[in-house]
mmCIF file of C-alpha atoms in Angstrom:
data_model
loop_
_atom_site.group_PDB
_atom_site.id
_atom_site.type_symbol
_atom_site.label_atom_id
_atom_site.label_comp_id
_atom_site.label_asym_id
_atom_site.label_seq_id
_atom_site.Cartn_x
_atom_site.Cartn_y
_atom_site.Cartn_z
ATOM 1 C CA UNK A 1 134.440 90.192 142.547
ATOM 2 C CA UNK A 2 132.871 92.803 144.918
ATOM 3 C CA UNK A 3 131.607 91.327 148.188
ATOM 4 C CA UNK A 4 127.981 92.247 147.489
ATOM 5 C CA UNK A 5 128.119 90.397 144.132
ATOM 6 C CA UNK A 6 129.490 87.249 145.822
ATOM 7 C CA UNK A 7 126.807 87.586 148.458
ATOM 8 C CA UNK A 8 124.060 88.014 145.866
ATOM 9 C CA UNK A 9 125.271 84.984 143.861
ATOM 10 C CA UNK A 10 125.481 82.798 146.983
ATOM 11 C CA UNK A 11 121.901 83.674 147.950
ATOM 12 C CA UNK A 12 120.862 82.991 144.338
ATOM 13 C CA UNK A 13 122.598 79.585 144.539
ATOM 14 C CA UNK A 14 120.675 78.791 147.725
ATOM 15 C CA UNK A 15 117.337 79.631 146.059
ATOM 16 C CA UNK A 16 118.258 77.710 142.886
ATOM 17 C CA UNK A 17 119.203 74.598 144.932
ATOM 18 C CA UNK A 18 115.873 74.834 146.777
ATOM 19 C CA UNK A 19 114.015 74.952 143.453
ATOM 20 C CA UNK A 20 115.977 72.531 141.263
ATOM 21 C CA UNK A 21 117.942 70.250 143.611
ATOM 22 C CA UNK A 22 121.583 69.448 142.973
ATOM 23 C CA UNK A 23 121.772 67.090 139.975
ATOM 24 C CA UNK A 24 119.809 69.142 137.454
ATOM 25 C CA UNK A 25 121.087 72.547 138.686
ATOM 26 C CA UNK A 26 122.582 74.693 135.908
ATOM 27 C CA UNK A 27 124.513 77.983 135.839
ATOM 28 C CA UNK A 28 121.443 79.440 134.084
ATOM 29 C CA UNK A 29 119.203 78.454 137.035
ATOM 30 C CA UNK A 30 121.520 80.357 139.369
ATOM 31 C CA UNK A 31 121.734 83.374 137.044
ATOM 32 C CA UNK A 32 117.909 83.399 136.847
ATOM 33 C CA UNK A 33 117.759 83.846 140.644
ATOM 34 C CA UNK A 34 120.145 86.840 140.516
ATOM 35 C CA UNK A 35 120.431 90.209 138.726
ATOM 36 C CA UNK A 36 123.509 88.913 136.833
ATOM 37 C CA UNK A 37 123.594 87.193 133.450
ATOM 38 C CA UNK A 38 124.953 83.695 132.807
ATOM 39 C CA UNK A 39 128.112 85.143 131.164
ATOM 40 C CA UNK A 40 128.988 87.009 134.399
ATOM 41 C CA UNK A 41 128.746 83.742 136.348
ATOM 42 C CA UNK A 42 130.987 81.991 133.830
ATOM 43 C CA UNK A 43 133.455 84.872 134.073
ATOM 44 C CA UNK A 44 133.802 84.413 137.841
ATOM 45 C CA UNK A 45 133.447 80.627 138.135
ATOM 46 C CA UNK A 46 134.831 77.701 136.123
ATOM 47 C CA UNK A 47 131.430 76.019 136.213
ATOM 48 C CA UNK A 48 128.755 74.679 138.523
ATOM 49 C CA UNK A 49 131.180 72.637 140.672
ATOM 50 C CA UNK A 50 133.531 75.577 141.185
ATOM 51 C CA UNK A 51 130.595 77.815 142.125
ATOM 52 C CA UNK A 52 129.304 75.196 144.580
ATOM 53 C CA UNK A 53 132.733 74.975 146.271
ATOM 54 C CA UNK A 54 132.402 78.749 146.894
ATOM 55 C CA UNK A 55 128.845 78.134 148.102
ATOM 56 C CA UNK A 56 130.129 75.597 150.680
ATOM 57 C CA UNK A 57 132.717 78.191 151.826
ATOM 58 C CA UNK A 58 129.884 80.701 152.147
ATOM 59 C CA UNK A 59 127.869 78.216 154.271
ATOM 60 C CA UNK A 60 130.938 77.504 156.461
ATOM 61 C CA UNK A 61 131.482 81.238 157.027
ATOM 62 C CA UNK A 62 127.826 81.815 157.833
ATOM 63 C CA UNK A 63 127.934 78.893 160.279
ATOM 64 C CA UNK A 64 131.098 80.256 161.941
ATOM 65 C CA UNK A 65 129.399 83.644 162.388
ATOM 66 C CA UNK A 66 126.336 82.006 163.980
ATOM 67 C CA UNK A 67 128.591 80.124 166.426
ATOM 68 C CA UNK A 68 130.555 83.314 167.215
ATOM 69 C CA UNK A 69 127.257 85.076 167.989
ATOM 70 C CA UNK A 70 126.352 82.572 170.728
ATOM 71 C CA UNK A 71 126.225 84.611 173.896
ATOM 72 C CA UNK A 72 126.509 82.034 176.674
ATOM 73 C CA UNK A 73 129.148 81.732 179.333
ATOM 74 C CA UNK A 74 128.065 78.594 181.085
ATOM 75 C CA UNK A 75 129.050 75.337 179.343
ATOM 76 C CA UNK A 76 125.629 73.636 179.423
ATOM 77 C CA UNK A 77 123.817 76.554 177.772
ATOM 78 C CA UNK A 78 126.653 76.898 175.254
ATOM 79 C CA UNK A 79 126.611 73.165 174.392
ATOM 80 C CA UNK A 80 122.844 73.199 173.742
ATOM 81 C CA UNK A 81 123.172 76.430 171.739
ATOM 82 C CA UNK A 82 125.848 74.743 169.555
ATOM 83 C CA UNK A 83 123.495 71.802 168.975
ATOM 84 C CA UNK A 84 120.689 74.230 168.027
ATOM 85 C CA UNK A 85 122.887 75.845 165.354
ATOM 86 C CA UNK A 86 124.375 72.562 164.067
ATOM 87 C CA UNK A 87 121.087 70.676 163.939
ATOM 88 C CA UNK A 88 118.430 73.284 163.177
ATOM 89 C CA UNK A 89 114.783 72.436 163.452
ATOM 90 C CA UNK A 90 113.908 74.530 160.428
ATOM 91 C CA UNK A 91 110.314 74.710 159.346
ATOM 92 C CA UNK A 92 110.958 76.924 156.308
ATOM 93 C CA UNK A 93 109.105 75.755 153.194
ATOM 94 C CA UNK A 94 112.204 75.342 151.025
ATOM 95 C CA UNK A 95 114.144 73.605 153.737
ATOM 96 C CA UNK A 96 113.414 69.962 152.816
ATOM 97 C CA UNK A 97 114.457 70.587 149.237
ATOM 98 C CA UNK A 98 117.633 72.300 150.427
ATOM 99 C CA UNK A 99 118.475 69.362 152.738
ATOM 100 C CA UNK A 100 117.911 67.007 149.805
ATOM 101 C CA UNK A 101 120.255 69.070 147.604
ATOM 102 C CA UNK A 102 122.891 69.124 150.378
ATOM 103 C CA UNK A 103 122.690 65.318 150.725
ATOM 104 C CA UNK A 104 123.196 64.952 146.957
ATOM 105 C CA UNK A 105 126.173 67.303 147.133
ATOM 106 C CA UNK A 106 127.582 65.359 150.132
ATOM 107 C CA UNK A 107 127.217 62.114 148.157
ATOM 108 C CA UNK A 108 129.400 63.673 145.420
ATOM 109 C CA UNK A 109 132.178 64.512 147.924
ATOM 110 C CA UNK A 110 134.071 61.253 147.236
ATOM 111 C CA UNK A 111 134.403 62.373 143.592
ATOM 112 C CA UNK A 112 134.908 66.108 144.167
ATOM 113 C CA UNK A 113 137.963 67.127 146.199
ATOM 114 C CA UNK A 114 136.666 70.693 146.516
ATOM 115 C CA UNK A 115 133.418 69.548 148.164
ATOM 116 C CA UNK A 116 135.197 67.014 150.388
ATOM 117 C CA UNK A 117 137.730 69.578 151.643
ATOM 118 C CA UNK A 118 135.000 72.085 152.550
ATOM 119 C CA UNK A 119 132.912 69.412 154.318
ATOM 120 C CA UNK A 120 136.028 68.320 156.243
ATOM 121 C CA UNK A 121 136.757 71.932 157.238
ATOM 122 C CA UNK A 122 133.220 72.187 158.554
ATOM 123 C CA UNK A 123 133.535 68.929 160.530
ATOM 124 C CA UNK A 124 136.930 69.908 161.995
ATOM 125 C CA UNK A 125 135.597 73.301 163.052
ATOM 126 C CA UNK A 126 132.443 71.898 164.648
ATOM 127 C CA UNK A 127 134.163 69.023 166.508
ATOM 128 C CA UNK A 128 136.689 71.618 167.790
ATOM 129 C CA UNK A 129 133.856 73.757 169.164
ATOM 130 C CA UNK A 130 132.184 70.749 170.817
ATOM 131 C CA UNK A 131 135.495 69.575 172.299
ATOM 132 C CA UNK A 132 136.263 73.011 173.688
ATOM 133 C CA UNK A 133 132.912 73.439 175.450
ATOM 134 C CA UNK A 134 133.091 69.865 176.783
ATOM 135 C CA UNK A 135 136.561 70.512 178.304
ATOM 136 C CA UNK A 136 135.378 73.783 179.848
ATOM 137 C CA UNK A 137 132.345 72.045 181.358
ATOM 138 C CA UNK A 138 134.397 69.172 182.780
ATOM 139 C CA UNK A 139 136.899 71.612 184.306
ATOM 140 C CA UNK A 140 134.032 73.624 185.807
ATOM 141 C CA UNK A 141 132.502 70.445 187.264
ATOM 142 C CA UNK A 142 129.167 70.829 185.444
ATOM 143 C CA UNK A 143 129.901 67.943 182.997
ATOM 144 C CA UNK A 144 130.656 64.394 184.091
ATOM 145 C CA UNK A 145 134.441 63.953 184.380
ATOM 146 C CA UNK A 146 134.169 60.467 182.826
ATOM 147 C CA UNK A 147 133.306 62.119 179.472
ATOM 148 C CA UNK A 148 136.037 61.930 176.796
ATOM 149 C CA UNK A 149 135.770 65.352 175.055
ATOM 150 C CA UNK A 150 137.315 64.213 171.739
ATOM 151 C CA UNK A 151 135.243 61.036 171.349
ATOM 152 C CA UNK A 152 132.035 62.703 172.540
ATOM 153 C CA UNK A 153 132.537 65.559 170.041
ATOM 154 C CA UNK A 154 132.954 62.989 167.227
ATOM 155 C CA UNK A 155 129.893 61.064 168.420
ATOM 156 C CA UNK A 156 127.792 64.248 168.412
ATOM 157 C CA UNK A 157 128.925 64.990 164.853
ATOM 158 C CA UNK A 158 127.990 61.460 163.786
ATOM 159 C CA UNK A 159 124.494 61.784 165.288
ATOM 160 C CA UNK A 160 124.028 65.174 163.557
ATOM 161 C CA UNK A 161 125.098 63.662 160.213
ATOM 162 C CA UNK A 162 122.700 60.761 160.740
ATOM 163 C CA UNK A 163 119.857 63.163 161.543
ATOM 164 C CA UNK A 164 120.448 65.094 158.308
ATOM 165 C CA UNK A 165 120.728 61.935 156.175
ATOM 166 C CA UNK A 166 117.554 60.338 157.572
ATOM 167 C CA UNK A 167 115.629 63.586 157.333
ATOM 168 C CA UNK A 168 116.490 64.096 153.669
ATOM 169 C CA UNK A 169 116.438 60.468 152.482
ATOM 170 C CA UNK A 170 113.418 58.928 154.200
ATOM 171 C CA UNK A 171 111.701 62.009 155.672
ATOM 172 C CA UNK A 172 112.320 61.057 159.294
ATOM 173 C CA UNK A 173 111.260 63.727 161.782
ATOM 174 C CA UNK A 174 114.243 66.030 162.484
ATOM 175 C CA UNK A 175 112.782 67.554 165.663
ATOM 176 C CA UNK A 176 112.340 64.079 167.184
ATOM 177 C CA UNK A 177 115.935 63.091 166.339
ATOM 178 C CA UNK A 178 117.247 66.379 167.733
ATOM 179 C CA UNK A 179 115.411 65.689 170.991
ATOM 180 C CA UNK A 180 117.208 62.315 171.179
ATOM 181 C CA UNK A 181 120.579 64.081 170.838
ATOM 182 C CA UNK A 182 119.521 66.427 173.670
ATOM 183 C CA UNK A 183 118.506 63.425 175.798
ATOM 184 C CA UNK A 184 121.871 61.795 175.122
ATOM 185 C CA UNK A 185 123.716 64.959 176.207
ATOM 186 C CA UNK A 186 121.609 65.331 179.346
ATOM 187 C CA UNK A 187 122.035 61.675 180.297
ATOM 188 C CA UNK A 188 125.710 61.152 179.571
ATOM 189 C CA UNK A 189 127.373 64.594 179.563
ATOM 190 C CA UNK A 190 125.626 66.904 182.028
ATOM 191 C CA UNK A 191 126.646 65.950 185.568
ATOM 192 C CA UNK A 192 123.864 64.843 187.938
ATOM 193 C CA UNK A 193 125.166 67.435 190.374
ATOM 194 C CA UNK A 194 124.982 70.309 187.885
ATOM 195 C CA UNK A 195 122.517 73.015 188.988
ATOM 196 C CA UNK A 196 121.815 73.751 185.294
ATOM 197 C CA UNK A 197 120.443 70.309 184.534
ATOM 198 C CA UNK A 198 116.873 70.797 185.731
ATOM 199 C CA UNK A 199 116.804 74.309 184.306
ATOM 200 C CA UNK A 200 117.764 73.158 180.777
ATOM 201 C CA UNK A 201 115.394 70.222 181.020
ATOM 202 C CA UNK A 202 112.499 72.571 181.774
ATOM 203 C CA UNK A 203 113.193 74.859 178.815
ATOM 204 C CA UNK B 1 112.921 34.810 136.270
ATOM 205 C CA UNK B 2 114.574 31.750 137.873
ATOM 206 C CA UNK B 3 116.003 32.413 141.341
ATOM 207 C CA UNK B 4 119.600 31.716 140.266
ATOM 208 C CA UNK B 5 119.299 34.314 137.473
ATOM 209 C CA UNK B 6 118.054 36.945 139.937
ATOM 210 C CA UNK B 7 120.874 36.004 142.282
ATOM 211 C CA UNK B 8 123.483 36.223 139.539
ATOM 212 C CA UNK B 9 122.199 39.629 138.388
ATOM 213 C CA UNK B 10 122.150 40.996 141.929
ATOM 214 C CA UNK B 11 125.767 39.950 142.507
ATOM 215 C CA UNK B 12 126.643 41.473 139.116
ATOM 216 C CA UNK B 13 124.938 44.720 140.230
ATOM 217 C CA UNK B 14 127.001 44.738 143.418
ATOM 218 C CA UNK B 15 130.260 44.350 141.444
ATOM 219 C CA UNK B 16 129.201 46.973 138.877
ATOM 220 C CA UNK B 17 128.364 49.495 141.657
ATOM 221 C CA UNK B 18 131.781 48.842 143.237
ATOM 222 C CA UNK B 19 133.488 49.550 139.902
ATOM 223 C CA UNK B 20 131.417 52.396 138.450
ATOM 224 C CA UNK B 21 129.605 54.039 141.355
ATOM 225 C CA UNK B 22 125.915 54.952 141.104
ATOM 226 C CA UNK B 23 125.609 57.964 138.784
ATOM 227 C CA UNK B 24 127.440 56.586 135.750
ATOM 228 C CA UNK B 25 126.199 52.981 136.190
ATOM 229 C CA UNK B 26 124.551 51.565 133.033
ATOM 230 C CA UNK B 27 122.611 48.370 132.261
ATOM 231 C CA UNK B 28 125.592 47.391 130.075
ATOM 232 C CA UNK B 29 127.982 47.657 133.076
ATOM 233 C CA UNK B 30 125.753 45.233 134.984
ATOM 234 C CA UNK B 31 125.419 42.855 131.999
ATOM 235 C CA UNK B 32 129.231 42.903 131.631
ATOM 236 C CA UNK B 33 129.554 41.557 135.190
ATOM 237 C CA UNK B 34 127.139 38.670 134.458
ATOM 238 C CA UNK B 35 126.748 35.851 131.912
ATOM 239 C CA UNK B 36 123.593 37.545 130.539
ATOM 240 C CA UNK B 37 123.380 40.025 127.698
ATOM 241 C CA UNK B 38 121.997 43.560 127.968
ATOM 242 C CA UNK B 39 118.766 42.534 126.183
ATOM 243 C CA UNK B 40 118.022 39.939 128.894
ATOM 244 C CA UNK B 41 118.388 42.634 131.574
ATOM 245 C CA UNK B 42 116.036 44.932 129.652
ATOM 246 C CA UNK B 43 113.551 42.069 129.309
ATOM 247 C CA UNK B 44 113.395 41.587 133.085
ATOM 248 C CA UNK B 45 113.788 45.198 134.273
ATOM 249 C CA UNK B 46 112.333 48.510 133.093
ATOM 250 C CA UNK B 47 115.752 50.134 133.426
ATOM 251 C CA UNK B 48 118.526 50.909 135.873
ATOM 252 C CA UNK B 49 116.216 52.345 138.538
ATOM 253 C CA UNK B 50 113.866 49.357 138.439
ATOM 254 C CA UNK B 51 116.844 46.989 138.678
ATOM 255 C CA UNK B 52 118.255 48.945 141.630
ATOM 256 C CA UNK B 53 114.912 48.713 143.473
ATOM 257 C CA UNK B 54 115.266 44.916 143.152
ATOM 258 C CA UNK B 55 118.874 45.234 144.310
ATOM 259 C CA UNK B 56 117.721 47.061 147.468
ATOM 260 C CA UNK B 57 115.172 44.255 148.076
ATOM 261 C CA UNK B 58 118.000 41.747 147.649
ATOM 262 C CA UNK B 59 120.127 43.660 150.220
ATOM 263 C CA UNK B 60 117.177 43.809 152.647
ATOM 264 C CA UNK B 61 116.639 40.044 152.330
ATOM 265 C CA UNK B 62 120.329 39.309 152.792
ATOM 266 C CA UNK B 63 120.344 41.556 155.864
ATOM 267 C CA UNK B 64 117.261 39.816 157.306
ATOM 268 C CA UNK B 65 118.968 36.424 156.834
ATOM 269 C CA UNK B 66 122.102 37.638 158.621
ATOM 270 C CA UNK B 67 119.990 38.854 161.550
ATOM 271 C CA UNK B 68 118.056 35.560 161.634
ATOM 272 C CA UNK B 69 121.380 33.704 161.801
ATOM 273 C CA UNK B 70 122.429 35.471 165.014
ATOM 274 C CA UNK B 71 122.689 32.708 167.578
ATOM 275 C CA UNK B 72 122.562 34.533 170.903
ATOM 276 C CA UNK B 73 120.061 34.185 173.687
ATOM 277 C CA UNK B 74 121.271 36.801 176.090
ATOM 278 C CA UNK B 75 120.197 40.381 175.229
ATOM 279 C CA UNK B 76 123.643 42.030 175.568
ATOM 280 C CA UNK B 77 125.362 39.618 173.152
ATOM 281 C CA UNK B 78 122.403 39.886 170.784
ATOM 282 C CA UNK B 79 122.408 43.715 170.863
ATOM 283 C CA UNK B 80 126.144 43.851 170.039
ATOM 284 C CA UNK B 81 125.700 41.217 167.309
ATOM 285 C CA UNK B 82 122.925 43.351 165.755
ATOM 286 C CA UNK B 83 125.273 46.367 165.788
ATOM 287 C CA UNK B 84 128.008 44.262 164.129
ATOM 288 C CA UNK B 85 125.676 43.319 161.274
ATOM 289 C CA UNK B 86 124.130 46.807 160.906
ATOM 290 C CA UNK B 87 127.420 48.692 161.070
ATOM 291 C CA UNK B 88 130.034 46.361 159.566
ATOM 292 C CA UNK B 89 133.698 47.142 159.898
ATOM 293 C CA UNK B 90 134.420 45.858 156.403
ATOM 294 C CA UNK B 91 137.951 46.019 155.135
ATOM 295 C CA UNK B 92 137.176 44.559 151.674
ATOM 296 C CA UNK B 93 138.862 46.482 148.848
ATOM 297 C CA UNK B 94 135.644 47.345 147.023
ATOM 298 C CA UNK B 95 133.858 48.348 150.155
ATOM 299 C CA UNK B 96 134.564 52.110 150.131
ATOM 300 C CA UNK B 97 133.316 52.377 146.552
ATOM 301 C CA UNK B 98 130.185 50.409 147.453
ATOM 302 C CA UNK B 99 129.480 52.688 150.429
ATOM 303 C CA UNK B 100 129.922 55.687 148.133
ATOM 304 C CA UNK B 101 127.468 54.202 145.623
ATOM 305 C CA UNK B 102 124.967 53.479 148.413
ATOM 306 C CA UNK B 103 125.196 57.084 149.667
ATOM 307 C CA UNK B 104 124.509 58.339 146.131
ATOM 308 C CA UNK B 105 121.535 56.001 145.882
ATOM 309 C CA UNK B 106 120.292 57.159 149.305
ATOM 310 C CA UNK B 107 120.584 60.786 148.155
ATOM 311 C CA UNK B 108 118.256 59.906 145.232
ATOM 312 C CA UNK B 109 115.597 58.480 147.580
ATOM 313 C CA UNK B 110 113.697 61.808 147.800
ATOM 314 C CA UNK B 111 113.173 61.594 144.006
ATOM 315 C CA UNK B 112 112.698 57.809 143.684
ATOM 316 C CA UNK B 113 109.732 56.326 145.555
ATOM 317 C CA UNK B 114 111.032 52.779 144.926
ATOM 318 C CA UNK B 115 114.350 53.521 146.659
ATOM 319 C CA UNK B 116 112.699 55.430 149.496
ATOM 320 C CA UNK B 117 110.202 52.633 150.228
ATOM 321 C CA UNK B 118 112.960 49.984 150.376
ATOM 322 C CA UNK B 119 115.154 52.170 152.628
ATOM 323 C CA UNK B 120 112.150 52.760 154.907
ATOM 324 C CA UNK B 121 111.425 49.009 155.030
ATOM 325 C CA UNK B 122 115.033 48.444 156.074
ATOM 326 C CA UNK B 123 114.825 51.123 158.792
ATOM 327 C CA UNK B 124 111.513 49.804 160.129
ATOM 328 C CA UNK B 125 112.866 46.256 160.276
ATOM 329 C CA UNK B 126 116.108 47.258 162.008
ATOM 330 C CA UNK B 127 114.506 49.580 164.573
ATOM 331 C CA UNK B 128 112.024 46.747 165.312
ATOM 332 C CA UNK B 129 114.909 44.347 166.005
ATOM 333 C CA UNK B 130 116.669 46.886 168.241
ATOM 334 C CA UNK B 131 113.442 47.652 170.109
ATOM 335 C CA UNK B 132 112.722 43.977 170.671
ATOM 336 C CA UNK B 133 116.154 43.142 172.121
ATOM 337 C CA UNK B 134 116.064 46.294 174.278
ATOM 338 C CA UNK B 135 112.678 45.282 175.778
ATOM 339 C CA UNK B 136 113.909 41.731 176.420
ATOM 340 C CA UNK B 137 117.037 43.084 178.161
ATOM 341 C CA UNK B 138 115.075 45.512 180.316
ATOM 342 C CA UNK B 139 112.640 42.749 181.336
ATOM 343 C CA UNK B 140 115.575 40.440 182.151
ATOM 344 C CA UNK B 141 117.178 43.176 184.275
ATOM 345 C CA UNK B 142 120.405 43.290 182.228
ATOM 346 C CA UNK B 143 119.567 46.658 180.612
ATOM 347 C CA UNK B 144 118.899 49.837 182.562
ATOM 348 C CA UNK B 145 115.141 50.168 183.147
ATOM 349 C CA UNK B 146 115.352 53.925 182.475
ATOM 350 C CA UNK B 147 116.023 53.145 178.787
ATOM 351 C CA UNK B 148 113.185 53.968 176.364
ATOM 352 C CA UNK B 149 113.327 51.072 173.827
ATOM 353 C CA UNK B 150 111.633 52.970 170.981
ATOM 354 C CA UNK B 151 113.708 56.159 171.284
ATOM 355 C CA UNK B 152 116.959 54.272 171.860
ATOM 356 C CA UNK B 153 116.321 52.107 168.764
ATOM 357 C CA UNK B 154 115.772 55.278 166.693
ATOM 358 C CA UNK B 155 118.892 56.877 168.170
ATOM 359 C CA UNK B 156 120.985 53.810 167.284
ATOM 360 C CA UNK B 157 119.666 53.938 163.709
ATOM 361 C CA UNK B 158 120.567 57.631 163.491
ATOM 362 C CA UNK B 159 124.139 56.970 164.687
ATOM 363 C CA UNK B 160 124.501 54.095 162.175
ATOM 364 C CA UNK B 161 123.276 56.380 159.361
ATOM 365 C CA UNK B 162 125.719 59.080 160.463
ATOM 366 C CA UNK B 163 128.580 56.574 160.511
ATOM 367 C CA UNK B 164 127.824 55.490 156.943
ATOM 368 C CA UNK B 165 127.451 59.069 155.655
ATOM 369 C CA UNK B 166 130.697 60.301 157.253
ATOM 370 C CA UNK B 167 132.603 57.211 156.136
ATOM 371 C CA UNK B 168 131.560 57.590 152.491
ATOM 372 C CA UNK B 169 131.560 61.403 152.214
ATOM 373 C CA UNK B 170 134.674 62.494 154.119
ATOM 374 C CA UNK B 171 136.454 59.164 154.708
ATOM 375 C CA UNK B 172 136.001 59.219 158.470
ATOM 376 C CA UNK B 173 137.175 56.024 160.209
ATOM 377 C CA UNK B 174 134.219 53.601 160.475
ATOM 378 C CA UNK B 175 135.829 51.354 163.119
ATOM 379 C CA UNK B 176 136.353 54.362 165.398
ATOM 380 C CA UNK B 177 132.730 55.486 164.989
ATOM 381 C CA UNK B 178 131.462 51.954 165.620
ATOM 382 C CA UNK B 179 133.471 51.863 168.844
ATOM 383 C CA UNK B 180 131.716 55.075 169.919
ATOM 384 C CA UNK B 181 128.306 53.431 169.333
ATOM 385 C CA UNK B 182 129.492 50.455 171.467
ATOM 386 C CA UNK B 183 130.630 52.868 174.189
ATOM 387 C CA UNK B 184 127.240 54.578 174.101
ATOM 388 C CA UNK B 185 125.427 51.254 174.468
ATOM 389 C CA UNK B 186 127.702 50.128 177.302
ATOM 390 C CA UNK B 187 127.353 53.433 179.143
ATOM 391 C CA UNK B 188 123.634 54.104 178.741
ATOM 392 C CA UNK B 189 121.952 50.769 177.975
ATOM 393 C CA UNK B 190 123.798 47.928 179.714
ATOM 394 C CA UNK B 191 122.957 48.008 183.426
ATOM 395 C CA UNK B 192 125.858 48.545 185.851
ATOM 396 C CA UNK B 193 124.656 45.410 187.676
ATOM 397 C CA UNK B 194 124.739 43.219 184.542
ATOM 398 C CA UNK B 195 127.300 40.396 184.802
ATOM 399 C CA UNK B 196 127.762 40.595 180.993
ATOM 400 C CA UNK B 197 129.071 44.140 181.058
ATOM 401 C CA UNK B 198 132.709 43.399 181.938
ATOM 402 C CA UNK B 199 132.691 40.352 179.680
ATOM 403 C CA UNK B 200 131.581 42.331 176.604
ATOM 404 C CA UNK B 201 133.917 45.186 177.431
ATOM 405 C CA UNK B 202 136.860 42.801 177.506
ATOM 406 C CA UNK B 203 136.080 41.266 174.091
#
């Protein structure tokens, strides 16, 4: 399949999920959001689940590109930039519906190996990025040397997962929860001696 | 409906969720786990969703009783006991399947007001308990007085939600994540001067 077709179908899938949620989503709904017909979708994908596995790959790739685009040398700025990308404070109209659809899809991961593997890839990638910036910051003396990079990276991922679940399920304020993750990082990760601390705090 | 009937049906619902998960669960599956017939269930409940709203109420009540049974005066012991109840490290065979079913149910909360209201009640109750023990500990001088009880309670709830989501969706180790929540509490909440700190750490 040509790259622009894949790209078009993935954007169509995003719009269809925003409109219909996960459970009731059909191949027709996705086709309706694209210039392709339902038969073309069935030619390229074995069904809705197969298409959604490709959609998760598409989201992982897009996420990786956003991380790669972060232009920050110093560890504190880079750590907060990672948090911004991983825990976006998105005010787009369709965003709540999309978060709801993603929670439904996540809840199907125990039954769908394809979903679970893609979600695990995402988690492994993101914890790796957190770990790496934490090690760099500790070595540079701007992060507290009592911080365990591996455990802290896992803890950050857990708090991000919790933020997404509570936002979608009970409508808890995402911006407020993100601020608490920032506070946690400032209190327990960023060294008291770091010159960046006050700067970041003031942003 | 007599209390023992309700109780029997709620335990039957628990077993049926452990066996069948949420999506494919039927009123017949629940009846099969009880001494009642399907018609009796339909007489008392409008359907699966109505029955599951009662099941969430049953879980909330059971949780409230467990919290009420905590016999600990000092704030540090009480805070860790609350975490034990809220984030159980359950090794029961059916437990993974139940967590999966609960994540599916949670993912339906945006569509089901009855689910959402019960989940919110649970969150409000639990954050209230966390807030209360945090205030008591700060007043008693055993918790750091820089701790914001309201925000810390919300942060703990977010980490507990994240633990449950990651456990069910990608099979991440719950005991490891719970230990990270303990570490967070010991590092940021329990005051360095508290005599309980070493004691709890050694447990």
